[in-house]
Short mmCIF file of N, CA and C in Angstrom, two decimals:
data_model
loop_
_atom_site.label_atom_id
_atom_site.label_comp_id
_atom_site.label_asym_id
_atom_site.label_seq_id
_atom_site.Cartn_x
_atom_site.Cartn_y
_atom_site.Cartn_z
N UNK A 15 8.02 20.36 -1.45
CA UNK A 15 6.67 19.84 -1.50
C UNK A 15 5.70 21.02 -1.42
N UNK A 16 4.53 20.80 -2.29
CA UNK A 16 3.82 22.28 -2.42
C UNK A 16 2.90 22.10 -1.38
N UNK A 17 1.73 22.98 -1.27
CA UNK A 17 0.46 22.65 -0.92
C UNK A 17 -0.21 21.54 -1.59
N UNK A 18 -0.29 21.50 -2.88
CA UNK A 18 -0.91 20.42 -3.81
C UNK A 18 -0.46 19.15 -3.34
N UNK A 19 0.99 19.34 -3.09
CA UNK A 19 1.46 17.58 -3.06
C UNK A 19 0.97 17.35 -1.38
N UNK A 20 0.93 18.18 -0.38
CA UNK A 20 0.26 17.78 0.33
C UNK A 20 -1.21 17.57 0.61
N UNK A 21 -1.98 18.55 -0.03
CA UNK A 21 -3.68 18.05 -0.47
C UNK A 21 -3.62 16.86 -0.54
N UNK A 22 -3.11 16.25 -1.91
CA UNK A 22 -3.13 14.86 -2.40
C UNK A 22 -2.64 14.09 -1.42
N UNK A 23 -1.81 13.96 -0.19
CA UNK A 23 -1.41 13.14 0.34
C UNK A 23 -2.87 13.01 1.19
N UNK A 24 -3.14 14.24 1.97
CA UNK A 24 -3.86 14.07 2.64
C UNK A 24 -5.44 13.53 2.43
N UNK A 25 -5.76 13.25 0.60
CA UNK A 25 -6.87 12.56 0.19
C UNK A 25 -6.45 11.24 -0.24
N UNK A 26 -5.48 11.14 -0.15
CA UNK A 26 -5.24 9.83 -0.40
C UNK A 26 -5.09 8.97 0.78
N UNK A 27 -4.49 9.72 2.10
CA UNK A 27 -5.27 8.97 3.63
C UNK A 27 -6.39 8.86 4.06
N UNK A 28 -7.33 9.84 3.09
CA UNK A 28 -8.92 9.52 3.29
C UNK A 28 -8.98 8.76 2.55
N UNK A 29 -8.97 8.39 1.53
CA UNK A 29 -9.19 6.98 0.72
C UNK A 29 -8.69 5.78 0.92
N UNK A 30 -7.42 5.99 1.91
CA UNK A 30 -7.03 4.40 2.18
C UNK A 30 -7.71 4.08 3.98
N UNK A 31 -8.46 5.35 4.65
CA UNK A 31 -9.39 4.97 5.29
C UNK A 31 -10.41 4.39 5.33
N UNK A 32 -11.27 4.84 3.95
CA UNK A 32 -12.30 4.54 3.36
C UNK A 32 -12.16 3.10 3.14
N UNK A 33 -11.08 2.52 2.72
CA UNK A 33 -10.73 1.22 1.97
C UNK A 33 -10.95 0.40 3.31
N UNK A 34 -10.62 1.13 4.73
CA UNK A 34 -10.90 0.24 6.04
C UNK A 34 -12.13 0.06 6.40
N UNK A 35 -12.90 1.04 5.69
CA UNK A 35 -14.62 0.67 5.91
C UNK A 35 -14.84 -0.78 5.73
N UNK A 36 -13.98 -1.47 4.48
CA UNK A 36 -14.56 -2.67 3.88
C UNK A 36 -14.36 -3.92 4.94
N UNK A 37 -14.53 -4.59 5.03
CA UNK A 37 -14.67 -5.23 6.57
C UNK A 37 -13.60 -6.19 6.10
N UNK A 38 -12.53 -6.70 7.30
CA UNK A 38 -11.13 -7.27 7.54
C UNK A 38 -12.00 -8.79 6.91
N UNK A 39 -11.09 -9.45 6.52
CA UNK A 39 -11.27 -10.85 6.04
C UNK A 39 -10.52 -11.83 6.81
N UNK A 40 -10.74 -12.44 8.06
CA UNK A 40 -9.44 -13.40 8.82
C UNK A 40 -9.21 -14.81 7.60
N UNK A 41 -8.14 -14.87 7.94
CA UNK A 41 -7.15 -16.42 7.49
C UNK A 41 -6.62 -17.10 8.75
N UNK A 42 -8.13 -18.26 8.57
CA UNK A 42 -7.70 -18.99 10.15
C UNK A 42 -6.57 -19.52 10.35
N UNK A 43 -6.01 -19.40 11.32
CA UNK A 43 -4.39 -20.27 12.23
C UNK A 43 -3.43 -18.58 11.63
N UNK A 44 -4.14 -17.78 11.31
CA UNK A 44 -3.04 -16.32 11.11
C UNK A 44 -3.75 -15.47 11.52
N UNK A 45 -3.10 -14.31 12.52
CA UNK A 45 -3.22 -13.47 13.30
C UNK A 45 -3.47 -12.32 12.06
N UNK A 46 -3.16 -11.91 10.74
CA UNK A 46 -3.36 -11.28 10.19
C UNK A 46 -4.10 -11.18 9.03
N UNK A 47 -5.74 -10.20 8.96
CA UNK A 47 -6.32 -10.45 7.92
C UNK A 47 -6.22 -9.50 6.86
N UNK A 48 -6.94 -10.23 5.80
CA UNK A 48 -6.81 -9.70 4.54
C UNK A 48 -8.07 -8.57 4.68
N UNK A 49 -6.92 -7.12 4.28
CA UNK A 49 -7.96 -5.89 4.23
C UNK A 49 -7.76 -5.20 2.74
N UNK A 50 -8.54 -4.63 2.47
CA UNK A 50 -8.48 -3.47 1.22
C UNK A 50 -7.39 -2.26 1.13
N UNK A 51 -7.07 -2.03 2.67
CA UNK A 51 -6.08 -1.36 2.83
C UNK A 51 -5.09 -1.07 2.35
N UNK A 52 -4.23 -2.43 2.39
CA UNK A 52 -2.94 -3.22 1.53
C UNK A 52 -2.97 -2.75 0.44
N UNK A 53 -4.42 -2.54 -0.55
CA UNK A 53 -4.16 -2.00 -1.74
C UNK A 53 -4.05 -0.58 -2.12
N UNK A 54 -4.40 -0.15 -1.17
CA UNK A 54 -4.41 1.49 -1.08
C UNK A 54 -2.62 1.96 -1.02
N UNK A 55 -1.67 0.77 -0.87
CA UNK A 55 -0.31 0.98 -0.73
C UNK A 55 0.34 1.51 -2.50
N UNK A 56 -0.78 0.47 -2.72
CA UNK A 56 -0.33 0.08 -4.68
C UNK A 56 -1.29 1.40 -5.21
N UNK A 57 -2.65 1.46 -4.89
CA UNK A 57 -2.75 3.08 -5.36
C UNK A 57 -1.96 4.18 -5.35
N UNK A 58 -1.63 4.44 -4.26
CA UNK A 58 -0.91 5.46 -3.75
C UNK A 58 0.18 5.68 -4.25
N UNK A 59 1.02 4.99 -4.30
CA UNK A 59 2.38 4.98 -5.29
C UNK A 59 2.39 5.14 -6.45
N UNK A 60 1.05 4.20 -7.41
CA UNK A 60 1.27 4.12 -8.72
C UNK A 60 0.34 5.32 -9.28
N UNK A 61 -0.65 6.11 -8.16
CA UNK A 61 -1.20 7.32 -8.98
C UNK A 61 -0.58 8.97 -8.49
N UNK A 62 0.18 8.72 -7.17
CA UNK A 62 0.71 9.95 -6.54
C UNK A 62 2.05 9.94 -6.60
N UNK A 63 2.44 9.04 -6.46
CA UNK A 63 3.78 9.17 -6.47
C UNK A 63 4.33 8.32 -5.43
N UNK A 64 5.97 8.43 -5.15
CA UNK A 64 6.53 8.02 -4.02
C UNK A 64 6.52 8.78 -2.83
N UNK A 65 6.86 9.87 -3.13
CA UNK A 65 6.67 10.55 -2.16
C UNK A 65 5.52 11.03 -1.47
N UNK A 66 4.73 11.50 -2.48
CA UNK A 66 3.18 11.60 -1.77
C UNK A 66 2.51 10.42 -0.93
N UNK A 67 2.84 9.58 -2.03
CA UNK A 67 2.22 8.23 -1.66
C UNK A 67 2.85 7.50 -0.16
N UNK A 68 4.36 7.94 0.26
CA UNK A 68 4.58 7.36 1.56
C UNK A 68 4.54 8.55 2.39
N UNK A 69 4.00 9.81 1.99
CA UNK A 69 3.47 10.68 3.11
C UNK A 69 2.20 10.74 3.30
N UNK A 70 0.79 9.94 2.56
CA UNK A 70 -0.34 9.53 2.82
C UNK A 70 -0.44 8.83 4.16
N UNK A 71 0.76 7.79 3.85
CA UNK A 71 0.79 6.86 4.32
C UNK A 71 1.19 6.84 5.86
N UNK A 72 2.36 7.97 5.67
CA UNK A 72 2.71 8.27 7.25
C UNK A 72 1.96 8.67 7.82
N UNK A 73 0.93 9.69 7.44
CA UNK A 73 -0.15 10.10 8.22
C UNK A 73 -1.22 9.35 8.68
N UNK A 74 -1.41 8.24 8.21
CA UNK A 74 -2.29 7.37 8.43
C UNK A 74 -1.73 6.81 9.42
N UNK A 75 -0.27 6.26 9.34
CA UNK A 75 0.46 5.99 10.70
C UNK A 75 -0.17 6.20 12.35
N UNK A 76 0.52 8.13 12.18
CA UNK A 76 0.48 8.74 13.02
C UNK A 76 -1.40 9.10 13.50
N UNK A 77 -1.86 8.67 12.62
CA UNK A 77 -3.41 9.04 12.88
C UNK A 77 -3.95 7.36 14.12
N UNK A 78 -3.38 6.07 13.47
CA UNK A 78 -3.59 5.14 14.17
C UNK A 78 -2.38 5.27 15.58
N UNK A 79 -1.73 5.77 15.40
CA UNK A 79 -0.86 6.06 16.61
C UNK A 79 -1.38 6.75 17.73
N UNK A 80 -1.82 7.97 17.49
CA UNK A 80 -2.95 8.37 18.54
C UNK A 80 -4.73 8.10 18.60
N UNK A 81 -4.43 6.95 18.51
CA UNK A 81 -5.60 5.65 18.91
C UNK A 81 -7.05 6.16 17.90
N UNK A 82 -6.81 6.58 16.25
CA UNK A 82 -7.91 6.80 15.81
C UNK A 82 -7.97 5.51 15.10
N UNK A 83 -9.78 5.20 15.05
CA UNK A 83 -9.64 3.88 14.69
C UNK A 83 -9.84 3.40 12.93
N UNK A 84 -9.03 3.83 12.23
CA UNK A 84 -8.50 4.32 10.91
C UNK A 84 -8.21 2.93 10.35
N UNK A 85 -7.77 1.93 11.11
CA UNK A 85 -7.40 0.63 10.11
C UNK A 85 -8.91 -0.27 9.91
N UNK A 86 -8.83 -1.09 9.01
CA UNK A 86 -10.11 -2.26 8.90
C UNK A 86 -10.27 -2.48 10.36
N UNK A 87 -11.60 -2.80 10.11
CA UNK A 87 -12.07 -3.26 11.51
C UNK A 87 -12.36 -2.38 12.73
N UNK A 88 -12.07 -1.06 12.64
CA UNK A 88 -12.34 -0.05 13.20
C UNK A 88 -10.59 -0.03 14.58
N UNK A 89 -9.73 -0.27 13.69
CA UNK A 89 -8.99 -0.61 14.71
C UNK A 89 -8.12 0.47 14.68
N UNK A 90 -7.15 0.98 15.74
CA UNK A 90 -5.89 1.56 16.10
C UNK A 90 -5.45 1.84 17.38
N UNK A 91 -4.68 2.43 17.39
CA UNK A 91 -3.70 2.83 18.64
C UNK A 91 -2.03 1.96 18.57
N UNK A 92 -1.27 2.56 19.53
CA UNK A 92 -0.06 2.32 19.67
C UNK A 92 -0.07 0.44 19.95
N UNK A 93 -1.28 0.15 20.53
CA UNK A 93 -1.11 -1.76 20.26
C UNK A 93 -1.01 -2.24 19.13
N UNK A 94 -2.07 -1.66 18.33
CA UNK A 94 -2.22 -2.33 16.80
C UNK A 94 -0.28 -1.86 15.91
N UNK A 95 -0.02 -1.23 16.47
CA UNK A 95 1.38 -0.42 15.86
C UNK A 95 2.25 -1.86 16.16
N UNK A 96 2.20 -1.77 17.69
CA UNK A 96 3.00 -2.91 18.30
C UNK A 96 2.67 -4.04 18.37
N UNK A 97 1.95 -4.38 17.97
CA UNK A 97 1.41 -6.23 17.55
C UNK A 97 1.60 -6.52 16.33
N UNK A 98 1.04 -7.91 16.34
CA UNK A 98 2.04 -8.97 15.03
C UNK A 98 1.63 -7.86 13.93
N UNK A 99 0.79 -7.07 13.63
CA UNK A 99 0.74 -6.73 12.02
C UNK A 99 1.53 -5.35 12.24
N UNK A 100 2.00 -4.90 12.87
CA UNK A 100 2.54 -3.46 13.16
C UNK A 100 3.78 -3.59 11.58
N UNK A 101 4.38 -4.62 11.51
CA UNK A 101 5.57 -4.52 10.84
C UNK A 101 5.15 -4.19 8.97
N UNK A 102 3.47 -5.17 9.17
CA UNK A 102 3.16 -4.79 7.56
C UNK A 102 2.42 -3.29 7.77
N UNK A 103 2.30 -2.58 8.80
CA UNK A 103 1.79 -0.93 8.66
C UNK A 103 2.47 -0.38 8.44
N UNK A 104 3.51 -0.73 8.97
CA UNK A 104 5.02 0.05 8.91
C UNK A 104 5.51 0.18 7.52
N UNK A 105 5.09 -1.05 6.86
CA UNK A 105 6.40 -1.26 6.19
C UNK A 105 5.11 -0.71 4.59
N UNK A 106 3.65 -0.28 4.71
CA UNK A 106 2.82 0.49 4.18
C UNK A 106 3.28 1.62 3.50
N UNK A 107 4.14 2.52 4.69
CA UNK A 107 5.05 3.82 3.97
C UNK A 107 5.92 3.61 3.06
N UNK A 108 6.99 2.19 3.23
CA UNK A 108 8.36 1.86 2.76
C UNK A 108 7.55 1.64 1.21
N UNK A 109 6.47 0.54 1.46
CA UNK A 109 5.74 -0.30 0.29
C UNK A 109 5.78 0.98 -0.85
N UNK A 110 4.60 1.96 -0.53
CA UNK A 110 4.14 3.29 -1.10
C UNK A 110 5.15 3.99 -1.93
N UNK A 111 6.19 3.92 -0.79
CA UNK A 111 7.32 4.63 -1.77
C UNK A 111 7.86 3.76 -3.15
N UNK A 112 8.09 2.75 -2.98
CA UNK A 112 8.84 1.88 -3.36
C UNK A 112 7.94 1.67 -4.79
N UNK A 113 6.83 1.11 -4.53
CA UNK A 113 5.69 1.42 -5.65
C UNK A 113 5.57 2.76 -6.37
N UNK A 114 5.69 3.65 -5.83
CA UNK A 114 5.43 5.17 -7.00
C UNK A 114 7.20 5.14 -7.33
N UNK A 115 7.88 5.16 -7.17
CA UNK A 115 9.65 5.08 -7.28
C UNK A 115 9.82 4.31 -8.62
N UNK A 116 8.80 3.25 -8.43
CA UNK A 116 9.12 2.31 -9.52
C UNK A 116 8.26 2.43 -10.96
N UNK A 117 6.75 3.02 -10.41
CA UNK A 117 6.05 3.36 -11.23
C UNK A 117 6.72 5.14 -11.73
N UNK A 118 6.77 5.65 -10.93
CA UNK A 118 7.60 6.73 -11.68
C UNK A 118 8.60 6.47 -13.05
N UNK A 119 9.36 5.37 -12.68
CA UNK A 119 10.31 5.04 -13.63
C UNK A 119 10.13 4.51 -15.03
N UNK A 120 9.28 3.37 -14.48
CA UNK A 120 8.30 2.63 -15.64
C UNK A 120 7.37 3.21 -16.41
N UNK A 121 6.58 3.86 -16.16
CA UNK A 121 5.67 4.43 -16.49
C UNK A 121 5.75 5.70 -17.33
N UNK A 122 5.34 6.04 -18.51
CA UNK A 122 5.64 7.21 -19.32
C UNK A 122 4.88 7.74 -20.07
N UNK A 123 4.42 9.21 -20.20
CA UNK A 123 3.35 9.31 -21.06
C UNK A 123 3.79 9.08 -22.49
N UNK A 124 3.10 8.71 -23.51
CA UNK A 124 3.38 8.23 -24.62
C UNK A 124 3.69 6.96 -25.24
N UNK A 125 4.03 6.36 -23.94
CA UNK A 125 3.78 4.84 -24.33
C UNK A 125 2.33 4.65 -24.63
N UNK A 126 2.87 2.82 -24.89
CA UNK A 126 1.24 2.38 -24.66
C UNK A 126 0.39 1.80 -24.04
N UNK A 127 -0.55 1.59 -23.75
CA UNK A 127 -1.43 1.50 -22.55
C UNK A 127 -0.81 0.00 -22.30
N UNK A 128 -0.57 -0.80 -22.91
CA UNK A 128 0.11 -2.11 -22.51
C UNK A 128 1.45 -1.92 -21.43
N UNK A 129 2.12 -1.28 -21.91
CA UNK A 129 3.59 -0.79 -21.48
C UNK A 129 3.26 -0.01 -19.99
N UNK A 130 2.54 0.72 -20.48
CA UNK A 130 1.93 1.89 -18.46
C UNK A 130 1.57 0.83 -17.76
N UNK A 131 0.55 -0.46 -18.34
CA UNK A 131 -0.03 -0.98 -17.26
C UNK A 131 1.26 -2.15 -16.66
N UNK A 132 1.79 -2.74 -17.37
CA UNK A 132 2.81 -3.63 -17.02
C UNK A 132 3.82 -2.83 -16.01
N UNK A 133 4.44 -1.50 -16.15
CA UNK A 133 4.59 -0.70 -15.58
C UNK A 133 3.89 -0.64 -14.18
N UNK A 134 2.71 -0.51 -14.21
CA UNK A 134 2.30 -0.30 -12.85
C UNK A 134 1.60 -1.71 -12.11
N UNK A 135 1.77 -2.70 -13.08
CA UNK A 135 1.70 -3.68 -12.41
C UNK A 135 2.61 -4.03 -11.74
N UNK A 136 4.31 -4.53 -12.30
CA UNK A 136 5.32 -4.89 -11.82
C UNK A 136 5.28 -3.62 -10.55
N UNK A 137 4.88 -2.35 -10.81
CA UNK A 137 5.64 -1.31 -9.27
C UNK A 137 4.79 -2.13 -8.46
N UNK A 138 3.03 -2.20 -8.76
CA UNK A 138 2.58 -2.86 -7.11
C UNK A 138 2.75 -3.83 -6.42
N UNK A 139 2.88 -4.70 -7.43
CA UNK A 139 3.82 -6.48 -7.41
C UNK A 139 5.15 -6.42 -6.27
N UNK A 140 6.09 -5.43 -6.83
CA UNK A 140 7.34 -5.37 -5.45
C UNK A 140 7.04 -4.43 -4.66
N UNK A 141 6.89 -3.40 -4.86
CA UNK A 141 6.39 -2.56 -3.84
C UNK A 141 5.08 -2.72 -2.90
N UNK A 142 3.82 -3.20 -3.13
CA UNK A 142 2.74 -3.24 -2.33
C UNK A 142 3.07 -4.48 -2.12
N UNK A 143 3.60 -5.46 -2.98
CA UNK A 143 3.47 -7.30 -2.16
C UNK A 143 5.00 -7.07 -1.51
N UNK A 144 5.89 -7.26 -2.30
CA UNK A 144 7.23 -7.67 -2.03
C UNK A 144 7.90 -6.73 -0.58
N UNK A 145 7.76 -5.37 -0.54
CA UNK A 145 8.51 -4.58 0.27
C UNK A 145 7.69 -4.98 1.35
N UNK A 146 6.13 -4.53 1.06
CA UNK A 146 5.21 -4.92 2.73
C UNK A 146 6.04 -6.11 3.29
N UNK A 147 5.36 -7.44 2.47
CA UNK A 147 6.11 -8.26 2.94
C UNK A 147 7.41 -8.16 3.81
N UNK A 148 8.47 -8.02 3.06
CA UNK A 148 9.72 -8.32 3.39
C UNK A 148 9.63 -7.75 4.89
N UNK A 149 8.86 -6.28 5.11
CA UNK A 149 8.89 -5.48 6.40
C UNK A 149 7.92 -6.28 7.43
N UNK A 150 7.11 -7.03 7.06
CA UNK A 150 5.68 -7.26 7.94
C UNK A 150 6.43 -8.79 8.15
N UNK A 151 6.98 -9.58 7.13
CA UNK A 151 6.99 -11.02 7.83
C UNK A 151 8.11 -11.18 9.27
N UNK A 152 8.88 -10.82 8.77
CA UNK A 152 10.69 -10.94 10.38
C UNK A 152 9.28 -10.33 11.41
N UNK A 153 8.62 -8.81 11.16
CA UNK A 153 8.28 -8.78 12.73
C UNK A 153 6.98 -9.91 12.75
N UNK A 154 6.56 -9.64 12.27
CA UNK A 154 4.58 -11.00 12.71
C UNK A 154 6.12 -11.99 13.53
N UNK A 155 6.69 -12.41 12.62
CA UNK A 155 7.85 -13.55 13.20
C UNK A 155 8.12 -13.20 14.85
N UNK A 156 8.97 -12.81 15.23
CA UNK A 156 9.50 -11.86 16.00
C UNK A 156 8.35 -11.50 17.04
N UNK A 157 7.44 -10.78 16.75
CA UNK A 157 5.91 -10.64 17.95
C UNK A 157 5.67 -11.79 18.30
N UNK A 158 5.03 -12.45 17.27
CA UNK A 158 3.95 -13.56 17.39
C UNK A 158 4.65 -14.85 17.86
N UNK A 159 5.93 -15.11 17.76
CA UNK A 159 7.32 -15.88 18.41
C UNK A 159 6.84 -17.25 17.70
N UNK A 160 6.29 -16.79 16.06
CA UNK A 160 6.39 -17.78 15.30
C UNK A 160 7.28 -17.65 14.89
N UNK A 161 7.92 -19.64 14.28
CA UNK A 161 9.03 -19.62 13.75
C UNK A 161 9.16 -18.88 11.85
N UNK A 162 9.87 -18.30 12.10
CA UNK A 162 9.53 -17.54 10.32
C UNK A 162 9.68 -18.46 9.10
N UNK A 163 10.01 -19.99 9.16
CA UNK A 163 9.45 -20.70 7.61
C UNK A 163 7.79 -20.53 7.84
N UNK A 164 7.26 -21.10 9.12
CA UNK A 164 5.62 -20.80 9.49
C UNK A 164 5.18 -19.77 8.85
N UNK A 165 5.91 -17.97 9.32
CA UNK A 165 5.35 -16.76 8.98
C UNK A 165 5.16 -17.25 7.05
N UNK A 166 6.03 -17.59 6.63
CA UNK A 166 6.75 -17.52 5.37
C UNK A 166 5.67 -18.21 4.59
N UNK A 167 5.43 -19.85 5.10
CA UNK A 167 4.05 -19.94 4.24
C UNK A 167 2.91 -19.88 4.57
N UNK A 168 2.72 -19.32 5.94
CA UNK A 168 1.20 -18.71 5.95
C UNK A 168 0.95 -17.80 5.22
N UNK A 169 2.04 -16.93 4.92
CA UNK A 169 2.23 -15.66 3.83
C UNK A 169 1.99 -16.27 2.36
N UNK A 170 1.56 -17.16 2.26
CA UNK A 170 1.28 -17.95 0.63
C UNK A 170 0.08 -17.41 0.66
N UNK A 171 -0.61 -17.68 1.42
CA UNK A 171 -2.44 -17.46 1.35
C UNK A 171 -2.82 -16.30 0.92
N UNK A 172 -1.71 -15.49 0.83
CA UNK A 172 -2.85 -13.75 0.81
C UNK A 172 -2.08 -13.58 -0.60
N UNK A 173 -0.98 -14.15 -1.42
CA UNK A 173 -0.44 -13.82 -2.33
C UNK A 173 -1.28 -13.61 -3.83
N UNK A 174 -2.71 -14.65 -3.90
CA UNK A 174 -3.69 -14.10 -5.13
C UNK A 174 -4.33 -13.61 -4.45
N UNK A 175 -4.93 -13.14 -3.25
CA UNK A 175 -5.97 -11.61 -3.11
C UNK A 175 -4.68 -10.96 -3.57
N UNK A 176 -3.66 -10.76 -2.95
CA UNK A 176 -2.69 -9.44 -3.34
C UNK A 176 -2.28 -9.43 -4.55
N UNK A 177 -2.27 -10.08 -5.37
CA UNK A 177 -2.33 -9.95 -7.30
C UNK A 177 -3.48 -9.62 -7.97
N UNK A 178 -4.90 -9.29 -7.30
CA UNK A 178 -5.96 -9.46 -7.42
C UNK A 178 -6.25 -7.72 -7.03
N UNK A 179 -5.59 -7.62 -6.26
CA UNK A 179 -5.43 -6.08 -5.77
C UNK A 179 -4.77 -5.07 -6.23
N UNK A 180 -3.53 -6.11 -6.84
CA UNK A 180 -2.54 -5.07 -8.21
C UNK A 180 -2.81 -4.95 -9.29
N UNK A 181 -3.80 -6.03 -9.58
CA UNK A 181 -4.91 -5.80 -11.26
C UNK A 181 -5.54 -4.49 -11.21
N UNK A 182 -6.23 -4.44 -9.90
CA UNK A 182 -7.23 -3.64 -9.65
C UNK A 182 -6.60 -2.30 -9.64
N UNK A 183 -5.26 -2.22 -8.55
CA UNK A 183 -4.48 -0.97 -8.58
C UNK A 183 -4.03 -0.68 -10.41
N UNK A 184 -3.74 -1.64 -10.98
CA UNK A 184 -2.69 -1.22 -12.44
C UNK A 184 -4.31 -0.64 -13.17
N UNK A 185 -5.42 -1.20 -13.02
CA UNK A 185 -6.45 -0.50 -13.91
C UNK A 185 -6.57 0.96 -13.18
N UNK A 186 -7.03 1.15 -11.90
CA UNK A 186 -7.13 2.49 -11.48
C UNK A 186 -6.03 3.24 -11.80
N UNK A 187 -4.90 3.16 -11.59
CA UNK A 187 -3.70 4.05 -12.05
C UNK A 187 -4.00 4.42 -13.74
N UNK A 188 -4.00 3.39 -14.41
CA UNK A 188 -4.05 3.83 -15.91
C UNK A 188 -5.10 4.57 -15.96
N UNK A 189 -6.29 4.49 -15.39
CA UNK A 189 -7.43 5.26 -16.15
C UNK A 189 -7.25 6.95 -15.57
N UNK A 190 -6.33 6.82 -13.87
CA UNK A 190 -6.52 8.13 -13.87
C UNK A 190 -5.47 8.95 -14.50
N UNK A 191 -4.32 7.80 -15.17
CA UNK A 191 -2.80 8.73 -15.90
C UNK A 191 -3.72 9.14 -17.10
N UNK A 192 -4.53 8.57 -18.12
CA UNK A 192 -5.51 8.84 -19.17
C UNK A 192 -6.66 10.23 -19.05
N UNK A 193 -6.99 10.02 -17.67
CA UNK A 193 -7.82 11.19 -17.48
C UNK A 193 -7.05 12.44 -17.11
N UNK A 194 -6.61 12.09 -15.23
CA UNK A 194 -5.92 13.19 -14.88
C UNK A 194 -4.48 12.85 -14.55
N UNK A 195 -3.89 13.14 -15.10
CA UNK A 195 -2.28 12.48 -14.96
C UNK A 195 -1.85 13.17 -14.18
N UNK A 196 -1.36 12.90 -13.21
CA UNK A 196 -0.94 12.82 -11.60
C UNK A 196 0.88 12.48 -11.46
N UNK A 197 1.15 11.50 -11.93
CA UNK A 197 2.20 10.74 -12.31
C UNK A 197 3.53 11.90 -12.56
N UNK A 198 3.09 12.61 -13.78
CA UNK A 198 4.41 13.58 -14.55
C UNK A 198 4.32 15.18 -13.31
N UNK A 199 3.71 15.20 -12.42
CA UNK A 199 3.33 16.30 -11.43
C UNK A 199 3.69 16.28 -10.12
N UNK A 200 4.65 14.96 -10.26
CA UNK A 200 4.61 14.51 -8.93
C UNK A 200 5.99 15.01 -7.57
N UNK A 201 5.62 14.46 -6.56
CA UNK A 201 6.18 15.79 -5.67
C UNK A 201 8.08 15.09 -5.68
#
C-alpha cells in the first residue's frame, strides 16, 4: 500500500464523516436509523477500491472507538461500537470491501457505461445492503434481545432508502471512473 492508497483512504473517512453531518432519520419501533453513512460503504468500494475502501472504513472505526463523535448524529465511543447498531459499523469495513472486490471485478474500462453502472450497482446492492446486513442483523438481534424474524422484517423498511443510495453510489462511481479513474489504480 503506497502513500496514495493511504491519502485516499484517509479522504474517504472525511467524506463518510461529512455524510454524518446529514442528520440520522429514526424508523419508529427500531433502534436503528437511517443515515447517509451506509452509503459512503457503496462509495468507497465502488470508487477506491476494496482495500482502500475497508481501510477508510477501519479508521472511521477506530476514530468512533476513541469516543470521536464521527457517526450521524454526532455520535461515538466504545457504546455506540457495543450497542444494537455496533454489528452494522462493523460489518461497514466487511460491506466496503466486499463492494470494491466486486466492483473491481465487474467493472472495466472499455466497456459501456451501461455495463460499469450495472457493475457497480450489483457491487453496492451485496456489498453495502447484503454484507452490512448479514453483519448488523444476528447482532441488533443478539443486543437488543429481539427475536431475529422481528430484526429480519424491521430490516424491510430501510431496503428502498438503501437502493436509493446505490443509484446514487452507481452514478457517483461512474462519473468519477469517466473523469478520474481510481478503479484500475487501486491498492
Amino acid at each position: 500500500m503506497t502513500t496514495r492508497d493511504l491519502v485516499l483512504a484517509a479522504l474517504f473517512t472525511a467524506i463518510i464523516i461529512v455524510l454524518g453531518f446529514l442528520p440520522p432519520v429514526p424508523i419508529p419501533l427500531l433502534p436503528v436509523p437511517i443515515t447517509a453513512q451506509s452509503m459512503g460503504v457503496m462509495l468507497a468500494g465502488c470508487i477506491i477500491g476494496a482495500k482502500r475502501g475497508a481501510l477508510a472504513y477501519a479508521l472511521l472505526v477506530v476514530l468512533v472507538a476513541v469516543g470521536l463523535p464521527v457517526l450521524s448524529g454526532g455520535r461515538g465511543g466504545l457504546n455506540v461500537l457495543m450497542g444494537p447498531t455496533g454489528g452494522y459499523i462493523f460489518g461497514w469495513i466487511i460491506g466496503a470491501f466486499v463492494t470494491g472486490f466486486l466492483a473491481e471485478k465487474l467493472v472495466r474500462e472499455g466497456q459501456s457505461a451501461t455495463k460499469q453502472m450495472a457493475g457497480f450497482f450489483v457491487a453496492s446492492v451485496v456489498g453495502g445492503i447484503g454484507v452490512v446486513y448479514l453483519c448488523g442483523m444476528p447482532w441488533l438481534s443478539a443486543v437488543a434481545g429481539t427475536p431475529f424474524p422481528a430484526v429480519l422484517t424491521g430490516s424491510l423498511a430501510f431496503i428502498p432508502g438503501d437502493l436509493v443510495k446505490a443509484a446514487i453510489a452507481t452514478l457517483a462511481a461512474r462519473a468519477v471512473t469517466v473523469g478520474y479513474p481510481l478503479l484500475p489504480a487501486r491498492a
